[in-house]
């Protein structure tokens, strides 16, 4: 690099550069410029702020808890169970008050079962036999109740019978009752308490009315006039899904209860209210389809005076409830970058010594140019 080049580089270290603004006195260009500004401003105000609420923040890391409790009693009198009073400890599974619970509405009861040998049910195809060789010992009966012993049990004058099995005998043979055992359960009540907290905004809410009246929850029912009463009548919940209570109580079903909290904290906390949605979740088919309903089996065990173990097998039909939460919370951003003031300065083109004429002309042209910096 030559001496002239080094000298120019050295002098450039002390140069100051600034922008040069030119004002075009043209109405068409000015109109186009203003229309562009208005279009951008309209997009920001209408689309970003009003419609999409781009100024808001969203909290999805919420904390939520759902507590359930069922109440109600009913009385039955059957040949298997005799006279019996049913309370919540008898018909709610599990009893802990979780967000998924089951209410028994119908039963098939097989009492006094014990482990011994007996004939398998003739309603099970894999248990049918014609001779002992059709019942290999030790082989379980597919979809049956026990394991084969090697004998084919046939009634007199019949060529076909069923395999003898080792199982809990006698096996379940009764079909589903034509009427639900707990048909009056539609007057039972379900208490659903939902807590939500948005930790990002330190916002807390519950679906229970904030009152000191202890009698409130003992007398209210959820409805349009009582949106903060978390007591739901069982028959009403089934009705809101579009189902018939006696039908679902007979063969069972699954109902989803969704609690939606969509809270906009630009508004008052009193406007952050829960919305409830009730839906039938299991597949329903016209007629008596084998795919309809919901049921499972459980047993209660005991021993007699001789120490022999017995059990009472129960096939329970009923309504399974899945209580779910759907949550979204928006909060306006209250922290913005604050600007203390705006200022205006005039910028001029640099005038070198020895070029006064040109410099004077440029200064006169630029004296009317102004810029605003934020």
Coordinates of C-alpha atoms in Angstrom, one line a residue:
X1 CA 0.0 0.0 0.0
X2 CA 1.4 3.4 -1.0
X3 CA 1.9 6.5 1.1
X4 CA -1.2 8.2 -0.4
X5 CA -3.3 5.1 0.5
X6 CA -2.1 5.0 4.1
X7 CA -2.8 8.7 4.4
X8 CA -6.4 8.2 3.1
X9 CA -7.0 5.3 5.5
X10 CA -5.7 7.3 8.4
X11 CA -7.9 10.3 7.6
X12 CA -11.0 8.1 7.1
X13 CA -10.8 7.0 10.8
X14 CA -12.0 10.5 11.7
X15 CA -14.9 10.6 9.2
X16 CA -18.5 10.7 10.4
X17 CA -21.2 9.3 8.2
X18 CA -24.9 10.1 8.4
X19 CA -28.0 9.4 6.4
X20 CA -29.2 11.9 3.8
X21 CA -33.0 12.4 3.4
X22 CA -34.6 13.8 0.3
X23 CA -38.1 15.2 0.4
X24 CA -39.9 14.7 -2.9
X25 CA -42.5 17.5 -3.5
X26 CA -44.8 15.2 -5.5
X27 CA -48.4 14.6 -4.7
X28 CA -48.7 11.2 -6.4
X29 CA -45.6 9.9 -4.6
X30 CA -46.8 11.4 -1.3
X31 CA -50.3 9.9 -1.6
X32 CA -48.9 6.5 -2.4
X33 CA -46.6 6.8 0.6
X34 CA -49.4 7.7 2.9
X35 CA -51.7 4.9 1.6
X36 CA -48.9 2.5 2.3
X37 CA -48.6 3.8 5.9
X38 CA -52.4 3.6 6.4
X39 CA -52.5 0.0 5.1
X40 CA -49.7 -1.1 7.4
X41 CA -51.4 0.6 10.4
X42 CA -54.8 -0.9 9.5
X43 CA -53.2 -4.4 9.3
X44 CA -51.6 -4.0 12.7
X45 CA -54.6 -2.6 14.5
X46 CA -57.4 -4.7 12.9
X47 CA -55.7 -8.0 12.2
X48 CA -52.8 -8.3 14.6
X49 CA -54.3 -6.5 17.7
X50 CA -58.1 -6.8 17.4
X51 CA -58.6 -10.2 15.6
X52 CA -55.5 -12.1 16.5
X53 CA -54.8 -10.3 19.7
X54 CA -51.1 -10.3 19.0
X55 CA -50.4 -8.1 22.0
X56 CA -51.4 -10.9 24.4
X57 CA -49.4 -13.7 26.0
X58 CA -50.7 -17.2 26.5
X59 CA -50.1 -19.5 29.4
X60 CA -50.5 -23.3 28.7
X61 CA -48.5 -24.6 31.7
X62 CA -51.5 -24.5 34.0
X63 CA -52.1 -26.4 37.2
X64 CA -55.4 -28.2 37.5
X65 CA -57.2 -30.6 39.8
X66 CA -60.6 -32.3 39.5
X67 CA -62.4 -33.8 42.5
X68 CA -65.6 -35.8 42.2
X69 CA -68.1 -37.1 44.7
X70 CA -71.4 -39.0 44.1
X71 CA -74.3 -39.1 46.5
X72 CA -77.6 -41.0 46.5
X73 CA -79.3 -44.1 47.9
X74 CA -81.7 -46.6 46.5
X75 CA -83.4 -49.9 47.6
X76 CA -83.7 -53.2 45.7
X77 CA -85.2 -56.6 46.5
X78 CA -83.9 -59.5 44.3
X79 CA -83.7 -63.3 44.7
X80 CA -79.9 -63.2 44.6
X81 CA -79.3 -60.4 47.0
X82 CA -82.5 -60.1 48.9
X83 CA -83.5 -56.7 50.4
X84 CA -80.6 -54.4 50.0
X85 CA -80.0 -50.7 50.4
X86 CA -77.4 -49.3 48.0
X87 CA -75.3 -46.3 49.0
X88 CA -72.3 -44.6 47.4
X89 CA -69.8 -47.2 48.9
X90 CA -71.7 -49.9 47.0
X91 CA -72.1 -48.5 43.5
X92 CA -69.1 -46.1 42.9
X93 CA -65.8 -47.4 41.6
X94 CA -63.2 -46.3 42.6
X95 CA -64.2 -44.5 45.8
X96 CA -61.3 -42.0 45.9
X97 CA -63.1 -39.2 43.9
X98 CA -61.0 -39.2 40.8
X99 CA -61.7 -37.6 37.4
X100 CA -62.6 -41.1 36.0
X101 CA -65.2 -43.0 37.9
X102 CA -67.9 -45.7 37.4
X103 CA -71.5 -45.8 38.7
X104 CA -73.1 -49.3 38.8
X105 CA -76.7 -49.3 37.4
X106 CA -77.2 -53.0 36.6
X107 CA -75.9 -56.3 37.8
X108 CA -75.7 -60.0 37.0
X109 CA -75.0 -61.8 40.4
X110 CA -73.6 -65.3 40.7
X111 CA -73.5 -66.1 44.4
X112 CA -71.7 -68.8 46.4
X113 CA -69.0 -69.8 43.9
X114 CA -66.1 -72.1 45.0
X115 CA -63.2 -73.7 43.1
X116 CA -64.2 -77.1 42.0
X117 CA -65.3 -79.0 38.9
X118 CA -68.5 -78.3 36.9
X119 CA -69.8 -78.2 33.4
X120 CA -68.8 -75.2 31.3
X121 CA -71.5 -72.9 30.0
X122 CA -73.1 -74.2 26.8
X123 CA -73.1 -70.6 25.4
X124 CA -69.3 -70.9 24.8
X125 CA -68.5 -72.5 21.5
X126 CA -65.0 -73.7 22.5
X127 CA -66.5 -75.7 25.3
X128 CA -68.8 -77.9 23.1
X129 CA -67.8 -81.5 22.8
X130 CA -69.0 -85.0 21.6
X131 CA -66.5 -87.2 23.4
X132 CA -63.8 -87.0 26.1
X133 CA -61.1 -86.5 23.5
X134 CA -62.6 -83.1 22.6
X135 CA -61.7 -81.9 26.1
X136 CA -57.9 -82.3 26.5
X137 CA -57.0 -82.0 30.2
X138 CA -55.3 -78.8 31.4
X139 CA -56.2 -76.8 28.3
X140 CA -58.1 -73.5 29.1
X141 CA -61.5 -72.9 27.4
X142 CA -61.1 -70.0 25.1
X143 CA -63.3 -67.1 26.4
X144 CA -64.5 -69.5 29.0
X145 CA -64.3 -69.8 32.8
X146 CA -61.7 -72.5 33.5
X147 CA -59.5 -75.4 32.3
X148 CA -60.6 -78.7 30.9
X149 CA -60.4 -81.8 33.0
X150 CA -60.6 -84.3 30.2
X151 CA -64.3 -85.3 30.5
X152 CA -67.2 -84.4 28.2
X153 CA -70.4 -84.0 30.1
X154 CA -73.6 -84.9 28.2
X155 CA -77.2 -85.0 29.3
X156 CA -79.2 -88.1 28.7
X157 CA -80.1 -88.8 25.1
X158 CA -77.9 -86.0 23.8
X159 CA -74.9 -86.5 21.6
X160 CA -73.4 -83.1 22.3
X161 CA -72.4 -81.7 25.6
X162 CA -69.9 -79.4 27.2
X163 CA -66.4 -80.0 28.7
X164 CA -66.0 -80.4 32.4
X165 CA -63.8 -77.6 33.8
X166 CA -62.0 -76.8 37.0
X167 CA -63.2 -73.3 37.8
X168 CA -65.2 -71.1 40.2
X169 CA -68.4 -73.1 40.1
X170 CA -71.2 -72.7 39.4
X171 CA -70.3 -70.6 36.3
X172 CA -72.1 -67.5 35.4
X173 CA -75.2 -68.5 33.3
X174 CA -77.7 -65.7 33.8
X175 CA -78.3 -63.2 31.0
X176 CA -78.6 -59.5 31.5
X177 CA -81.9 -58.4 33.2
X178 CA -84.5 -56.7 31.1
X179 CA -84.7 -53.8 33.5
X180 CA -81.8 -52.0 35.3
X181 CA -81.3 -53.0 38.9
X182 CA -80.6 -49.4 39.9
X183 CA -83.2 -47.8 37.6
X184 CA -83.8 -45.0 40.1
X185 CA -80.2 -43.9 40.1
X186 CA -81.1 -41.0 37.8
X187 CA -81.8 -39.0 40.9
X188 CA -78.2 -39.5 42.2
X189 CA -76.0 -36.4 42.2
X190 CA -72.4 -35.8 41.0
X191 CA -70.3 -33.2 42.7
X192 CA -67.5 -32.0 40.3
X193 CA -65.0 -29.5 41.8
X194 CA -62.4 -28.1 39.4
X195 CA -59.4 -25.9 40.5
X196 CA -57.3 -24.1 37.9
X197 CA -54.2 -22.0 38.3
X198 CA -52.1 -20.2 35.7
X199 CA -48.8 -19.8 37.4
X200 CA -47.4 -17.5 34.8
X201 CA -50.1 -14.9 35.6
X202 CA -50.7 -16.0 39.2
X203 CA -54.3 -16.4 38.4
X204 CA -56.6 -18.8 40.3
X205 CA -60.1 -19.9 39.7
X206 CA -62.6 -22.6 40.7
X207 CA -66.0 -23.6 39.4
X208 CA -67.6 -23.4 42.9
X209 CA -69.4 -20.2 44.0
X210 CA -67.4 -18.3 46.6
X211 CA -69.9 -18.2 49.4
X212 CA -70.0 -18.7 53.2
X213 CA -73.5 -20.3 53.1
X214 CA -72.9 -23.9 54.0
X215 CA -76.4 -24.9 52.9
X216 CA -75.7 -23.7 49.3
X217 CA -74.2 -26.9 48.0
X218 CA -76.9 -29.0 49.7
X219 CA -79.7 -27.3 47.9
X220 CA -78.5 -26.1 44.5
X221 CA -78.3 -27.9 41.1
X222 CA -76.2 -26.9 38.1
X223 CA -78.2 -25.0 35.5
X224 CA -78.3 -21.7 33.6
X225 CA -79.3 -19.9 36.8
X226 CA -76.6 -21.6 38.9
X227 CA -73.5 -21.9 36.7
X228 CA -71.3 -22.0 39.8
X229 CA -73.1 -24.8 41.4
X230 CA -71.0 -28.0 40.8
X231 CA -73.9 -30.4 41.7
X232 CA -75.1 -32.3 38.6
X233 CA -78.2 -34.6 38.6
X234 CA -77.2 -37.9 37.0
X235 CA -80.4 -38.2 34.9
X236 CA -79.8 -34.6 33.6
X237 CA -76.2 -35.3 32.5
X238 CA -77.4 -38.4 30.5
X239 CA -80.2 -36.3 29.0
X240 CA -77.7 -33.6 27.9
X241 CA -75.8 -36.2 25.9
X242 CA -78.9 -37.0 24.0
X243 CA -79.3 -40.5 25.5
X244 CA -82.1 -42.2 27.5
X245 CA -81.2 -43.0 31.1
X246 CA -83.1 -46.3 31.3
X247 CA -81.3 -47.5 28.1
X248 CA -77.8 -46.6 29.2
X249 CA -78.5 -47.9 32.8
X250 CA -79.5 -51.2 31.3
X251 CA -76.4 -51.9 29.2
X252 CA -73.9 -49.3 30.3
X253 CA -72.0 -46.6 28.5
X254 CA -69.3 -43.9 28.7
X255 CA -70.0 -40.2 29.1
X256 CA -67.4 -37.5 28.7
X257 CA -67.7 -34.2 30.7
X258 CA -65.5 -31.4 29.5
X259 CA -64.9 -28.3 31.5
X260 CA -63.6 -25.5 29.3
X261 CA -61.8 -22.4 30.7
X262 CA -61.1 -19.8 28.0
X263 CA -60.1 -16.8 30.0
X264 CA -59.2 -13.4 28.6
X265 CA -57.6 -11.4 31.4
X266 CA -58.0 -8.2 29.5
X267 CA -61.4 -8.4 31.1
X268 CA -62.6 -8.7 34.7
X269 CA -61.9 -12.0 36.5
X270 CA -65.7 -12.4 36.9
X271 CA -65.9 -12.9 33.1
X272 CA -63.7 -15.9 33.3
X273 CA -66.3 -18.6 33.6
X274 CA -66.4 -22.4 33.0
X275 CA -68.3 -24.0 30.1
X276 CA -69.5 -27.6 30.3
X277 CA -69.8 -30.0 27.4
X278 CA -71.5 -33.4 27.8
X279 CA -70.9 -36.2 25.2
X280 CA -71.6 -39.9 24.8
X281 CA -68.2 -41.4 24.1
X282 CA -69.0 -45.1 23.5
X283 CA -70.4 -46.3 20.2
X284 CA -74.1 -46.6 20.1
X285 CA -76.0 -48.7 17.6
X286 CA -79.7 -49.2 17.0
X287 CA -81.2 -52.2 18.5
X288 CA -79.3 -54.6 20.8
X289 CA -75.9 -54.6 19.2
X290 CA -73.1 -56.7 20.9
X291 CA -70.9 -53.6 20.6
X292 CA -73.1 -51.4 22.7
X293 CA -72.7 -50.7 26.4
X294 CA -70.0 -51.0 29.0
X295 CA -69.5 -53.6 31.7
X296 CA -66.9 -55.5 33.7
X297 CA -66.7 -58.2 36.4
X298 CA -65.5 -58.1 40.0
X299 CA -66.0 -60.4 43.0
X300 CA -66.4 -60.3 46.8
X301 CA -64.6 -63.1 48.7
X302 CA -65.4 -64.8 52.0
X303 CA -64.9 -68.1 53.9
X304 CA -67.4 -70.3 55.6
X305 CA -67.0 -71.8 59.1
X306 CA -64.9 -74.7 57.7
X307 CA -62.4 -72.3 56.1
X308 CA -63.6 -73.0 52.5
X309 CA -63.2 -69.9 50.3
X310 CA -66.3 -68.7 48.4
X311 CA -67.0 -65.6 46.3
X312 CA -69.9 -63.7 44.9
X313 CA -69.3 -62.8 41.2
X314 CA -70.8 -59.7 39.9
X315 CA -71.0 -58.5 36.3
X316 CA -71.5 -54.8 36.6
X317 CA -73.2 -52.6 33.9
X318 CA -73.1 -48.9 34.4
X319 CA -71.9 -45.5 33.3
X320 CA -68.3 -44.6 33.2
X321 CA -67.6 -40.8 33.5
X322 CA -64.4 -39.2 32.1
X323 CA -64.1 -35.6 33.4
X324 CA -61.7 -33.6 31.3
X325 CA -60.4 -30.1 31.4
X326 CA -59.7 -27.7 28.5
X327 CA -57.8 -24.6 29.4
X328 CA -56.5 -21.4 27.7
X329 CA -55.6 -18.1 29.3
X330 CA -54.6 -14.9 27.6
X331 CA -53.1 -11.9 29.4
X332 CA -52.3 -8.5 28.0
X333 CA -48.6 -7.7 28.0
X334 CA -48.2 -4.7 30.4
X335 CA -44.5 -4.3 30.0
X336 CA -43.4 -2.2 27.0
X337 CA -40.2 -0.4 26.1
X338 CA -40.7 3.1 27.3
X339 CA -39.3 6.0 25.3
X340 CA -38.6 9.2 27.1
X341 CA -38.9 11.6 24.2
X342 CA -38.6 12.2 20.5
X343 CA -36.2 14.6 19.1
X344 CA -35.6 16.3 15.8
X345 CA -32.3 17.3 14.2
X346 CA -31.2 18.7 11.0
X347 CA -28.6 16.8 9.0
X348 CA -26.3 18.6 6.6
X349 CA -23.9 17.3 4.0
X350 CA -20.3 17.8 4.9
X351 CA -18.5 20.8 3.3
X352 CA -14.8 20.5 2.7
X353 CA -12.5 23.5 2.6
X354 CA -11.8 24.7 -0.9
X355 CA -15.3 23.7 -2.1
X356 CA -17.3 26.6 -0.6
X357 CA -19.4 27.2 -3.6
X358 CA -20.6 23.7 -3.9
X359 CA -20.9 23.4 -0.1
X360 CA -23.0 26.5 0.1
X361 CA -25.4 25.3 -2.5
X362 CA -25.8 21.9 -0.8
X363 CA -26.4 23.5 2.6
X364 CA -29.2 25.7 1.2
X365 CA -30.8 22.6 -0.3
X366 CA -30.6 20.6 2.9
X367 CA -31.7 23.2 5.4
X368 CA -35.3 22.2 5.0
X369 CA -34.6 18.5 5.5
X370 CA -35.6 17.1 9.0
X371 CA -35.6 13.7 10.5
X372 CA -37.1 12.2 13.6
X373 CA -35.3 9.5 15.5
X374 CA -36.9 7.4 18.1

